[in-house]
């Protein structure tokens, strides 16, 4: 096997045993390719289902102020923000008060009943009516686990139900590869 080739585990073959049962190692590869793609898609769908079952979304409440303050000041969140300096408690109090009293979609994301992020959609006077700018943040322990993708999908669906949202914009720094991937993936898979 040349360097950089695929890596397979013993358990990976279980899904294909019935396909090679007749000819075993003499089975041509071509029929297995389609079966492998279908099996991968079924596994992705099972994973998305697990995400949906474990993830909950609710409107932000007054008592979420400390959680959001800690999250927005997380070094990982600050590093990918357009304004990367730390946010003071006084500034956060004023900002949070405005956010909680506006009628914009603003949700706490929980995974296994523990808050792990937020999704916020903000009106901008420069955008047409019913268009919003999106902000999403996930705690460090929940990053790279598909939580952001599931949260973003759920929040967009909820916002469409609650309000007349027509378009959602995301502004992402060029070097924020994770967010670029998140929005491309979510856009492709949106329902």
Coordinates of C-alpha atoms in Angstrom, one line a residue:
X1 CA 0.0 0.0 0.0
X2 CA 1.5 3.4 -1.0
X3 CA 1.9 6.0 1.8
X4 CA -1.2 8.1 2.2
X5 CA -3.6 5.3 1.2
X6 CA -6.8 4.6 3.1
X7 CA -6.9 2.9 6.5
X8 CA -9.5 0.3 7.2
X9 CA -10.5 -1.5 10.4
X10 CA -11.5 -5.1 10.8
X11 CA -15.1 -4.0 11.7
X12 CA -15.4 -2.0 8.5
X13 CA -15.9 -5.2 6.5
X14 CA -18.9 -6.4 8.5
X15 CA -21.3 -4.3 6.2
X16 CA -19.9 -6.0 3.1
X17 CA -19.6 -9.7 4.2
X18 CA -23.0 -10.5 2.6
X19 CA -21.8 -9.0 -0.7
X20 CA -18.6 -11.1 -0.9
X21 CA -20.2 -14.3 0.6
X22 CA -20.4 -16.1 -2.7
X23 CA -17.0 -15.3 -4.3
X24 CA -15.1 -14.2 -1.2
X25 CA -11.7 -12.7 -2.2
X26 CA -12.5 -13.1 -5.9
X27 CA -15.4 -10.6 -5.7
X28 CA -14.9 -7.7 -8.1
X29 CA -14.5 -4.3 -6.5
X30 CA -17.0 -2.5 -8.7
X31 CA -20.2 -3.8 -7.0
X32 CA -18.7 -3.0 -3.6
X33 CA -18.0 0.7 -4.4
X34 CA -21.7 1.6 -4.6
X35 CA -22.5 -0.5 -1.6
X36 CA -19.7 1.3 0.4
X37 CA -21.1 4.7 -0.6
X38 CA -24.6 3.7 0.5
X39 CA -23.3 2.4 3.8
X40 CA -21.3 5.6 4.4
X41 CA -24.5 7.6 3.8
X42 CA -26.5 5.4 6.1
X43 CA -23.9 5.9 8.8
X44 CA -23.9 9.6 8.3
X45 CA -27.7 9.7 8.6
X46 CA -27.5 7.6 11.8
X47 CA -25.0 10.1 13.2
X48 CA -27.2 13.0 12.3
X49 CA -30.1 11.3 14.1
X50 CA -28.0 10.8 17.2
X51 CA -27.1 14.5 17.1
X52 CA -30.8 15.5 16.8
X53 CA -31.8 13.3 19.7
X54 CA -29.1 14.7 22.0
X55 CA -29.3 18.3 21.0
X56 CA -31.9 20.8 22.3
X57 CA -32.5 24.4 21.5
X58 CA -34.3 27.0 23.5
X59 CA -34.6 30.8 23.6
X60 CA -32.0 32.6 25.6
X61 CA -33.1 33.7 29.1
X62 CA -31.8 36.3 31.6
X63 CA -30.0 33.6 33.6
X64 CA -27.9 32.6 30.6
X65 CA -25.8 35.8 30.9
X66 CA -22.8 34.2 32.7
X67 CA -22.7 31.2 30.4
X68 CA -22.7 33.4 27.3
X69 CA -20.1 35.8 28.9
X70 CA -17.7 32.9 29.5
X71 CA -18.3 31.5 26.0
X72 CA -17.7 34.8 24.2
X73 CA -14.5 35.4 26.1
X74 CA -13.2 31.8 25.4
X75 CA -9.8 32.2 23.7
X76 CA -10.9 30.0 20.8
X77 CA -14.0 32.2 20.2
X78 CA -12.1 35.5 20.6
X79 CA -9.4 34.3 18.1
X80 CA -11.9 33.8 15.3
X81 CA -14.0 36.9 16.1
X82 CA -13.7 40.1 14.0
X83 CA -13.0 42.0 17.3
X84 CA -10.6 39.7 19.1
X85 CA -10.1 41.7 22.3
X86 CA -11.6 40.4 25.5
X87 CA -15.1 41.7 26.4
X88 CA -15.6 43.4 29.8
X89 CA -18.5 42.4 32.0
X90 CA -19.9 45.9 31.8
X91 CA -19.9 45.9 28.0
X92 CA -21.4 42.4 28.1
X93 CA -24.2 43.5 30.4
X94 CA -25.3 46.3 28.1
X95 CA -25.0 44.1 25.0
X96 CA -26.9 41.2 26.6
X97 CA -29.7 43.5 27.8
X98 CA -30.2 44.8 24.2
X99 CA -30.1 41.2 22.8
X100 CA -32.5 39.7 25.2
X101 CA -35.1 42.4 24.7
X102 CA -34.9 42.5 20.9
X103 CA -37.2 40.1 19.0
X104 CA -34.3 38.3 17.2
X105 CA -33.7 34.6 17.2
X106 CA -31.2 33.9 20.0
X107 CA -30.9 30.3 21.2
X108 CA -29.0 28.3 23.8
X109 CA -27.8 25.0 22.4
X110 CA -27.6 22.1 24.9
X111 CA -26.1 18.7 24.3
X112 CA -27.2 15.9 26.8
X113 CA -29.0 18.6 28.8
X114 CA -25.9 20.8 29.3
X115 CA -25.5 24.2 27.6
X116 CA -22.7 24.0 25.0
X117 CA -23.2 27.0 22.8
X118 CA -25.5 29.6 21.3
X119 CA -26.8 30.6 17.9
X120 CA -27.9 34.2 17.4
X121 CA -29.4 36.0 14.4
X122 CA -29.2 39.7 14.4
X123 CA -31.1 42.3 12.3
X124 CA -28.8 44.8 10.5
X125 CA -30.2 48.1 9.1
X126 CA -28.0 47.7 6.0
X127 CA -29.8 44.4 5.1
X128 CA -33.3 44.1 3.7
X129 CA -36.1 43.3 6.1
X130 CA -36.3 39.6 7.1
X131 CA -32.5 39.1 6.5
X132 CA -30.3 38.4 9.5
X133 CA -26.6 38.1 10.3
X134 CA -25.7 34.8 12.1
X135 CA -23.3 34.2 15.0
X136 CA -22.6 30.8 16.4
X137 CA -20.3 29.7 19.2
X138 CA -19.7 26.3 20.8
X139 CA -17.8 25.5 23.9
X140 CA -14.3 24.0 23.5
X141 CA -15.3 20.5 24.7
X142 CA -18.0 20.3 22.1
X143 CA -16.1 21.5 19.0
X144 CA -15.2 19.1 16.2
X145 CA -18.1 16.8 17.1
X146 CA -20.7 17.9 14.7
X147 CA -22.6 19.8 17.4
X148 CA -22.3 23.2 15.5
X149 CA -23.7 21.7 12.3
X150 CA -26.7 20.2 14.1
X151 CA -27.2 23.4 16.2
X152 CA -27.1 25.6 13.1
X153 CA -29.6 23.4 11.2
X154 CA -31.9 23.4 14.2
X155 CA -31.7 27.1 14.9
X156 CA -32.4 27.9 11.2
X157 CA -35.4 25.7 11.2
X158 CA -36.6 27.2 14.5
X159 CA -36.1 30.8 13.2
X160 CA -38.1 30.1 10.1
X161 CA -41.0 28.8 12.3
X162 CA -40.8 31.7 14.8
X163 CA -40.2 34.6 12.5
X164 CA -40.3 35.6 8.9
X165 CA -36.6 35.0 8.2
X166 CA -35.9 34.9 4.5
X167 CA -32.1 34.9 4.4
X168 CA -29.4 34.4 6.9
X169 CA -25.9 35.8 6.3
X170 CA -22.7 34.6 8.0
X171 CA -19.6 36.7 8.1
X172 CA -16.5 34.6 8.5
X173 CA -12.8 35.6 8.7
X174 CA -10.7 34.2 5.8
X175 CA -8.5 32.1 8.1
X176 CA -11.4 30.6 10.0
X177 CA -11.4 27.3 8.2
X178 CA -13.7 25.5 10.7
X179 CA -16.5 28.1 10.2
X180 CA -16.1 28.0 6.4
X181 CA -16.5 24.2 6.5
X182 CA -19.5 24.5 8.8
X183 CA -21.4 26.9 6.6
X184 CA -20.5 25.1 3.4
X185 CA -21.6 21.8 4.8
X186 CA -24.8 23.1 6.4
X187 CA -25.7 25.0 3.2
X188 CA -25.3 21.8 1.1
X189 CA -27.2 19.6 3.5
X190 CA -30.0 22.0 4.5
X191 CA -33.5 20.7 4.5

